[in-house]
PDB file of C-alpha atoms in Angstrom:
ATOM      1  CA  MET G 282      11.738  41.212 -33.355  1.00  0.00           C
ATOM      2  CA  GLN G 283      14.036  40.144 -36.095  1.00  0.00           C
ATOM      3  CA  LEU G 284      14.374  36.305 -36.275  1.00  0.00           C
ATOM      4  CA  PHE G 285      16.900  36.208 -38.768  1.00  0.00           C
ATOM      5  CA  ARG G 286      20.260  37.888 -38.942  1.00  0.00           C
ATOM      6  CA  LEU G 287      22.230  38.308 -42.391  1.00  0.00           C
ATOM      7  CA  LEU G 288      25.705  36.164 -41.747  1.00  0.00           C
ATOM      8  CA  ASP G 289      29.101  37.881 -42.576  1.00  0.00           C
ATOM      9  CA  GLU G 290      29.270  37.689 -46.283  1.00  0.00           C
ATOM     10  CA  ARG G 291      33.424  37.498 -46.203  1.00  0.00           C
ATOM     11  CA  LYS G 292      32.969  34.501 -44.246  1.00  0.00           C
ATOM     12  CA  TYR G 293      30.272  32.828 -46.024  1.00  0.00           C
ATOM     13  CA  PRO G 294      30.371  33.429 -49.987  1.00  0.00           C
ATOM     14  CA  LEU G 295      26.311  32.912 -50.280  1.00  0.00           C
ATOM     15  CA  ARG G 296      24.240  35.651 -49.650  1.00  0.00           C
ATOM     16  CA  CYS G 297      22.635  33.403 -45.905  1.00  0.00           C
ATOM     17  CA  THR G 298      20.489  34.414 -43.170  1.00  0.00           C
ATOM     18  CA  ALA G 299      20.028  32.146 -39.772  1.00  0.00           C
ATOM     19  CA  ARG G 300      17.782  32.044 -37.258  1.00  0.00           C
ATOM     20  CA  LYS G 301      18.874  34.221 -34.288  1.00  0.00           C
ATOM     21  CA  VAL G 302      18.037  31.562 -31.774  1.00  0.00           C
ATOM     22  CA  CYS G 303      19.023  28.087 -33.578  1.00  0.00           C
ATOM     23  CA  GLY G 304      21.639  29.292 -36.043  1.00  0.00           C
ATOM     24  CA  ILE G 305      20.131  27.235 -38.613  1.00  0.00           C
ATOM     25  CA  THR G 306      20.567  28.739 -42.319  1.00  0.00           C
ATOM     26  CA  SER G 307      16.832  28.190 -43.509  1.00  0.00           C
ATOM     27  CA  PHE G 308      17.210  29.665 -46.945  1.00  0.00           C
ATOM     28  CA  TYR G 309      20.160  31.595 -49.039  1.00  0.00           C
ATOM     29  CA  THR G 310      20.596  32.737 -52.316  1.00  0.00           C
ATOM     30  CA  PRO G 311      22.590  30.187 -54.129  1.00  0.00           C
ATOM     31  CA  ARG G 312      25.604  31.324 -56.614  1.00  0.00           C
ATOM     32  CA  SER G 313      24.522  29.034 -58.878  1.00  0.00           C
ATOM     33  CA  ASN G 314      20.907  30.886 -58.980  1.00  0.00           C
ATOM     34  CA  PRO G 315      21.188  34.283 -57.768  1.00  0.00           C
ATOM     35  CA  ASP G 316      17.732  35.047 -59.112  1.00  0.00           C
ATOM     36  CA  GLY G 317      16.123  32.170 -56.807  1.00  0.00           C
ATOM     37  CA  ILE G 318      16.468  31.108 -53.137  1.00  0.00           C
ATOM     38  CA  ALA G 319      17.299  27.533 -51.809  1.00  0.00           C
ATOM     39  CA  VAL G 320      15.349  26.323 -48.848  1.00  0.00           C
ATOM     40  CA  THR G 321      16.346  24.134 -46.067  1.00  0.00           C
ATOM     41  CA  LEU G 322      13.674  21.067 -46.664  1.00  0.00           C
ATOM     42  CA  LYS G 323      13.899  20.358 -42.765  1.00  0.00           C
ATOM     43  CA  CYS G 324      12.619  23.328 -42.161  1.00  0.00           C
ATOM     44  CA  LEU G 325       9.075  23.287 -44.072  1.00  0.00           C
ATOM     45  CA  ASP G 326       6.297  21.614 -42.700  1.00  0.00           C
ATOM     46  CA  PRO G 327       5.172  18.022 -43.773  1.00  0.00           C
ATOM     47  CA  GLY G 328       3.051  18.778 -46.677  1.00  0.00           C
ATOM     48  CA  THR G 329       4.087  21.746 -48.136  1.00  0.00           C
ATOM     49  CA  LEU G 330       5.563  20.830 -51.021  1.00  0.00           C
ATOM     50  CA  SER G 331       3.643  18.403 -53.444  1.00  0.00           C
ATOM     51  CA  HIS G 332       7.122  17.372 -55.000  1.00  0.00           C
ATOM     52  CA  VAL G 333      10.951  17.532 -54.448  1.00  0.00           C
ATOM     53  CA  GLU G 334      13.704  16.866 -57.061  1.00  0.00           C
ATOM     54  CA  ILE G 335      16.694  15.928 -55.338  1.00  0.00           C
ATOM     55  CA  ARG G 336      20.208  16.368 -57.357  1.00  0.00           C
ATOM     56  CA  HIS G 337      23.160  16.137 -55.853  1.00  0.00           C
ATOM     57  CA  ALA G 338      26.471  18.066 -56.405  1.00  0.00           C
ATOM     58  CA  ASP G 339      29.970  17.865 -56.579  1.00  0.00           C
ATOM     59  CA  GLY G 340      30.760  20.405 -53.997  1.00  0.00           C
ATOM     60  CA  LYS G 341      34.311  19.894 -54.205  1.00  0.00           C
ATOM     61  CA  ASN G 342      34.559  20.419 -57.918  1.00  0.00           C
ATOM     62  CA  TRP G 343      31.712  22.778 -57.837  1.00  0.00           C
ATOM     63  CA  GLU G 344      32.887  25.139 -60.890  1.00  0.00           C
ATOM     64  CA  LYS G 345      33.168  22.184 -63.412  1.00  0.00           C
ATOM     65  CA  PHE G 346      30.034  20.822 -62.275  1.00  0.00           C
ATOM     66  CA  PHE G 347      27.929  24.189 -62.426  1.00  0.00           C
ATOM     67  CA  GLU G 348      29.522  24.594 -66.294  1.00  0.00           C
ATOM     68  CA  GLU G 349      28.443  20.834 -67.054  1.00  0.00           C
ATOM     69  CA  SER G 350      24.817  20.967 -65.746  1.00  0.00           C
ATOM     70  CA  ASP G 351      21.859  23.340 -66.448  1.00  0.00           C
ATOM     71  CA  ILE G 352      21.054  24.028 -62.651  1.00  0.00           C
ATOM     72  CA  ALA G 353      21.128  27.758 -63.179  1.00  0.00           C
ATOM     73  CA  SER G 354      18.109  27.805 -65.222  1.00  0.00           C
ATOM     74  CA  GLU G 355      16.100  26.097 -62.382  1.00  0.00           C
ATOM     75  CA  SER G 356      15.140  29.309 -60.900  1.00  0.00           C
ATOM     76  CA  LYS G 357      13.968  30.758 -64.376  1.00  0.00           C
ATOM     77  CA  ILE G 358      10.032  30.878 -64.610  1.00  0.00           C
ATOM     78  CA  ARG G 359       8.866  28.412 -67.447  1.00  0.00           C
ATOM     79  CA  PRO G 360       6.551  28.911 -69.621  1.00  0.00           C
ATOM     80  CA  THR G 361       3.254  27.019 -68.691  1.00  0.00           C
ATOM     81  CA  GLN G 362       1.584  24.624 -71.541  1.00  0.00           C
TER      82      GLN G 362
END
């Protein structure tokens, strides 16, 4: 049984999946990071992550925010030191 369904891309510009039971979008591929996956924090069990950095975005002026930020680089693999 499939637990997720792909939402209609004409209606949702992001590549989203939603839980069939409750409709929560637990993860999706964001426009800003097409190489990454965005995860809804409320869908994770406590203690799953050791650190979370939250950055607020200006959704009303998204294109300007995207151009002025480094958000697209966040899904790139960084070399370890």
